[in-house]
mmCIF file of C-alpha atoms in Angstrom:
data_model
loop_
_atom_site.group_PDB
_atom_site.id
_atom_site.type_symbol
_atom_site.label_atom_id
_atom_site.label_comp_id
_atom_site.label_asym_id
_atom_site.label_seq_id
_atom_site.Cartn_x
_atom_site.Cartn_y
_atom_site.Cartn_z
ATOM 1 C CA UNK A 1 -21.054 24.691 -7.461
ATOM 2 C CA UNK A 2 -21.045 20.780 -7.119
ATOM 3 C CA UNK A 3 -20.209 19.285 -3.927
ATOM 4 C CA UNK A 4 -17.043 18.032 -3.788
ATOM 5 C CA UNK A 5 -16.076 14.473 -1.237
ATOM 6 C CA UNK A 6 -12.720 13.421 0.057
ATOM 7 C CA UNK A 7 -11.068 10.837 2.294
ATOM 8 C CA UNK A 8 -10.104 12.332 5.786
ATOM 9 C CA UNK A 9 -7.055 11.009 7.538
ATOM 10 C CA UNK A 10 -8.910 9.175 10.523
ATOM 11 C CA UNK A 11 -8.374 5.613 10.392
ATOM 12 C CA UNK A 12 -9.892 5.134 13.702
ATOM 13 C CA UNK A 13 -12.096 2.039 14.106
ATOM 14 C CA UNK A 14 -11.044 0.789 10.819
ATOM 15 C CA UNK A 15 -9.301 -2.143 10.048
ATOM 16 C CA UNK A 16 -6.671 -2.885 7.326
ATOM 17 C CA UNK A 17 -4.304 -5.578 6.079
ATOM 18 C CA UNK A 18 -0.694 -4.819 4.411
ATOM 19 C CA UNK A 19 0.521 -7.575 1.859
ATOM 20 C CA UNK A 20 4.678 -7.101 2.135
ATOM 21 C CA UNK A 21 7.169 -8.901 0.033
ATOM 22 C CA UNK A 22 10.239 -10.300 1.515
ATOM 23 C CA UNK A 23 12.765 -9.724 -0.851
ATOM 24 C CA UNK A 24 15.193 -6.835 -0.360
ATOM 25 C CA UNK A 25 14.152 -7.481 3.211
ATOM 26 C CA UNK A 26 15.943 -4.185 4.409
ATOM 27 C CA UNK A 27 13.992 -1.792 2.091
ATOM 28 C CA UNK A 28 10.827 -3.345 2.781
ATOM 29 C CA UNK A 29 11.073 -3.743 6.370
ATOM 30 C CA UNK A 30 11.368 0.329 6.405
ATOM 31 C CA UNK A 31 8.694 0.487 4.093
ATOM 32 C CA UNK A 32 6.821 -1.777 6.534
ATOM 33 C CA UNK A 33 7.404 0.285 9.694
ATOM 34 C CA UNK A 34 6.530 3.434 7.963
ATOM 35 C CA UNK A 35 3.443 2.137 6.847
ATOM 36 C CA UNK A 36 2.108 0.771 10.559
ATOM 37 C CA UNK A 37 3.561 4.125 11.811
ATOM 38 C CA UNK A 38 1.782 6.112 9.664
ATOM 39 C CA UNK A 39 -1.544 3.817 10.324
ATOM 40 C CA UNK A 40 -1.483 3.695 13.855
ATOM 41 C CA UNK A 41 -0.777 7.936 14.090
ATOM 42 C CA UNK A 42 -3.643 8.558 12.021
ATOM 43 C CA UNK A 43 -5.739 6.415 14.758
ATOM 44 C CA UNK A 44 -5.821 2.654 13.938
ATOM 45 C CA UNK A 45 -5.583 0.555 16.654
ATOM 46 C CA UNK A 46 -2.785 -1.845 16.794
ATOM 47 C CA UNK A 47 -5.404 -4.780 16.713
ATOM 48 C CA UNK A 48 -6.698 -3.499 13.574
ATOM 49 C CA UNK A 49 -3.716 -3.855 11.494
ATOM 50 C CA UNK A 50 -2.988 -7.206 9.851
ATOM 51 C CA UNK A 51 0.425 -7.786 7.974
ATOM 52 C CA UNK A 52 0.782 -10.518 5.525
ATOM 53 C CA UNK A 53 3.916 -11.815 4.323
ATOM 54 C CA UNK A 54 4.679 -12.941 0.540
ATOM 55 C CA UNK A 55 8.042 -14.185 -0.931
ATOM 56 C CA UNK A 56 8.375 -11.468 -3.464
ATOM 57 C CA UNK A 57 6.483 -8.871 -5.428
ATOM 58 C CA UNK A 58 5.103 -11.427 -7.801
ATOM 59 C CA UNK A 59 3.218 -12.691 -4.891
ATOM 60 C CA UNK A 60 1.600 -9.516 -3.829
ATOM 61 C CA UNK A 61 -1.596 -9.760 -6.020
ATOM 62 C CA UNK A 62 -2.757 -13.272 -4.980
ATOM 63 C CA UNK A 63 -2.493 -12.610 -1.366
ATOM 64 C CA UNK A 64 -4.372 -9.025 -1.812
ATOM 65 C CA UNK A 65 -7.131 -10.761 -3.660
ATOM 66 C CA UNK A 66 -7.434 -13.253 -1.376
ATOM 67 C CA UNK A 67 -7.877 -10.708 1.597
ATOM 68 C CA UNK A 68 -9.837 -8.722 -0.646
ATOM 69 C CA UNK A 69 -12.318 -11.216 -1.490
ATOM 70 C CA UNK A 70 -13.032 -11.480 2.263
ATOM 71 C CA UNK A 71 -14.096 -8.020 2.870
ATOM 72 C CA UNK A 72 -13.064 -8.375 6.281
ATOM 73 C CA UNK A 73 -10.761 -5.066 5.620
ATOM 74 C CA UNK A 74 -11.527 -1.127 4.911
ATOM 75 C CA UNK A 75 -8.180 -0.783 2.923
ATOM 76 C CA UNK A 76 -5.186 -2.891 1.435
ATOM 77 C CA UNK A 77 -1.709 -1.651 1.863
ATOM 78 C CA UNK A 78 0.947 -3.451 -0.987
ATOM 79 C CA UNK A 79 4.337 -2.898 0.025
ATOM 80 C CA UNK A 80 7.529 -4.245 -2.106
ATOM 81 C CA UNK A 81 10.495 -3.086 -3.665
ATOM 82 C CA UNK A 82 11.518 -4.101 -7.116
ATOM 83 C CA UNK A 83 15.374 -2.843 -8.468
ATOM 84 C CA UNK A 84 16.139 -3.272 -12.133
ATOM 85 C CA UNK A 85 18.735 -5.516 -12.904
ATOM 86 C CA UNK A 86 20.933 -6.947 -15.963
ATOM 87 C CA UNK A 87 17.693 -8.824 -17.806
ATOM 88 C CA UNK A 88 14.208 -7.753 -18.803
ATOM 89 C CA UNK A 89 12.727 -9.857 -15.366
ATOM 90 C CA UNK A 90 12.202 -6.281 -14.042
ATOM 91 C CA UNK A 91 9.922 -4.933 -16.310
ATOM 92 C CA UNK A 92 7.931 -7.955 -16.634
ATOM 93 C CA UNK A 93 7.489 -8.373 -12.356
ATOM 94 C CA UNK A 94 6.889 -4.498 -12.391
ATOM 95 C CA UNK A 95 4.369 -4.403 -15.214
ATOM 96 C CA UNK A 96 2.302 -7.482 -13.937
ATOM 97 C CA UNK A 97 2.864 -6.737 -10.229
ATOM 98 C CA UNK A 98 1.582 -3.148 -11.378
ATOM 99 C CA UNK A 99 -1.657 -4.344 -12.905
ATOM 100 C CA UNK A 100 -2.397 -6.896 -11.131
ATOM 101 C CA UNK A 101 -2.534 -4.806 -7.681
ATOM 102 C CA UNK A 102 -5.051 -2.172 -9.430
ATOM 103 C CA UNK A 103 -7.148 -5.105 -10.897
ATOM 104 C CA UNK A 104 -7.536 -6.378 -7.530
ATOM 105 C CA UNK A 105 -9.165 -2.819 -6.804
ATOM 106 C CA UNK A 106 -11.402 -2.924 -8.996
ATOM 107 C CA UNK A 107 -12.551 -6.008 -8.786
ATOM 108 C CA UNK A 108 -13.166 -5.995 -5.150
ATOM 109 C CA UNK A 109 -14.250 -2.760 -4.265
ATOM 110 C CA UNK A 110 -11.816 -2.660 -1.956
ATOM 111 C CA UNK A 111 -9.560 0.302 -1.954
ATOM 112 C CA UNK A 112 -5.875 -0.866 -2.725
ATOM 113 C CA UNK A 113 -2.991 1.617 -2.082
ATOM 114 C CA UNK A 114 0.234 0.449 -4.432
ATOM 115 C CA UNK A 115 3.182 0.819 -2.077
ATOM 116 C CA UNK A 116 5.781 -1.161 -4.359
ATOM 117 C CA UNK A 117 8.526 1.216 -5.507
ATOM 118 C CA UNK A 118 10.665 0.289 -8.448
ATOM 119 C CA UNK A 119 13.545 1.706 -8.887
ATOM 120 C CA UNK A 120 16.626 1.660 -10.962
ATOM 121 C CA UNK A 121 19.161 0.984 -7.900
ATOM 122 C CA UNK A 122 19.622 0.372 -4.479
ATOM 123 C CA UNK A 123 20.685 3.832 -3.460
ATOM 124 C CA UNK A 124 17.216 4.891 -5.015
ATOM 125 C CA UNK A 125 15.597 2.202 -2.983
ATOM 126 C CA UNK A 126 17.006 3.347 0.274
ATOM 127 C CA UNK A 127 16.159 6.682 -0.385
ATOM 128 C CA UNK A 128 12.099 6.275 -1.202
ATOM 129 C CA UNK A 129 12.485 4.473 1.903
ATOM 130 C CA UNK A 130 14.306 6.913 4.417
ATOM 131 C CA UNK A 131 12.314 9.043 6.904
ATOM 132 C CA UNK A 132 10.651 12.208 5.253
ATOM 133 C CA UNK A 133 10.159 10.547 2.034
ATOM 134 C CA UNK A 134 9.037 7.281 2.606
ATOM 135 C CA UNK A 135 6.479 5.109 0.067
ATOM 136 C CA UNK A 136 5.284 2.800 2.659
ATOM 137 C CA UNK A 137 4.071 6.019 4.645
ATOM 138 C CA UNK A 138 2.623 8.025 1.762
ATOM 139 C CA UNK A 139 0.832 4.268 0.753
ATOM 140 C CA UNK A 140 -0.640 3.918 3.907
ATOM 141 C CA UNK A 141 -2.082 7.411 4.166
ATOM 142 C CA UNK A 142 -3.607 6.468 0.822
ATOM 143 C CA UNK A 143 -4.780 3.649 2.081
ATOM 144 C CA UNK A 144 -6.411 5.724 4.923
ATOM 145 C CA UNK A 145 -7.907 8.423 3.111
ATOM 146 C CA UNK A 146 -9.427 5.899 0.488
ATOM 147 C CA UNK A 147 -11.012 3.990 2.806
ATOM 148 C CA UNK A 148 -12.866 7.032 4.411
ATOM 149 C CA UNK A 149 -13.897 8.098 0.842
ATOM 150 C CA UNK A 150 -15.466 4.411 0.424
ATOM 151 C CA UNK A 151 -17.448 4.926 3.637
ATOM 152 C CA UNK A 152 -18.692 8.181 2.201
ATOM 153 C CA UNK A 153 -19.704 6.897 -1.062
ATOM 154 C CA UNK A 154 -21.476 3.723 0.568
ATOM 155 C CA UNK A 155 -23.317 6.450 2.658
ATOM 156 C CA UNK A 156 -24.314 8.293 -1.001
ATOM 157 C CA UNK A 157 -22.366 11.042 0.007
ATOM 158 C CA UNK A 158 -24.378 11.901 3.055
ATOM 159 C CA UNK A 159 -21.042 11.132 5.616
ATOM 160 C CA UNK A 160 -18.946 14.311 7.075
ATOM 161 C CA UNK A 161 -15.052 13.659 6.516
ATOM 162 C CA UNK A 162 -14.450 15.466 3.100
ATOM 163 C CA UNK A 163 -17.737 17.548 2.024
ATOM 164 C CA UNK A 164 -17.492 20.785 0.720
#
């Protein structure tokens, strides 16, 4: 049987930045406080979390590959929230937003959790961002559990968290 390797769930003594849009400011800011919740229960220390704030989705990318680059952080956290309107905008800021985050990824190494819902209304908005089902929460514990993968693979698979 091969040996398997996870991410555990203990962000202690690691440190991590969250790239938020502003736009539909009440989704995101739930998003937002799930996300440093969720962090800070799972053992980051308040010092250790960096939140960065862009005007909209579209901006997400350039300010995660700009903290990226710096490798100053264990994990990204991307949070946003686009809502389809009348025009094709949607698709386009969804599709590039989309890629964009994942090249970032993979072309830093870094691991990058995509916490950007898109959704077809607000009432869908509100509810991936309500309590008990909340994509800022399940993005950060992504975040987490990627970022203690990374430190097992940069140990060659010789780290605890994860090893059957």
């Amino acid at each position: 049987m091969p040996r398997v390797f996870e991410g555990g769930i203990d962000a202690s003594g690691m440190r991590f930045a969250i790239v938020a849009s502003r736009f539909h400011e009440e989704i995101v800011t739930r998003l937002l406080e799930a996300a440093v919740e969720c962090l800070l229960r799972h053992g980051a220390a308040d010092h250790d979390i960096s939140v960065y704030r862009v005007p909209g989705a579209f901006e997400i990318p350039a300010a995660a590959a700009k903290l990226a680059s710096g490798k100053s952080f264990d994990a990204l956290v991307t949070i946003g929230c686009l809502i389809r309107g009348e025009t094709p905008h949607f698709d386009f800021i969804a599709s590039q937003t989309t890629v964009q985050i994942s090249e970032v990824a993979m072309a830093s190494g870094v691991p990058v959790s995509f916490g950007v819902i898109t959704v077809e209304t607000p009432e869908q908005a509100r509810q991936r961002s309500m309590k008990g089902n909340n994509k800022g929460w399940e993005a950060a514990l992504a975040a987490i559990e990627m970022a203690s993968l990374s430190r097992v693979a940069a140990a060659g698979g010789s780290s605890s968290p994860g090893v059957s």
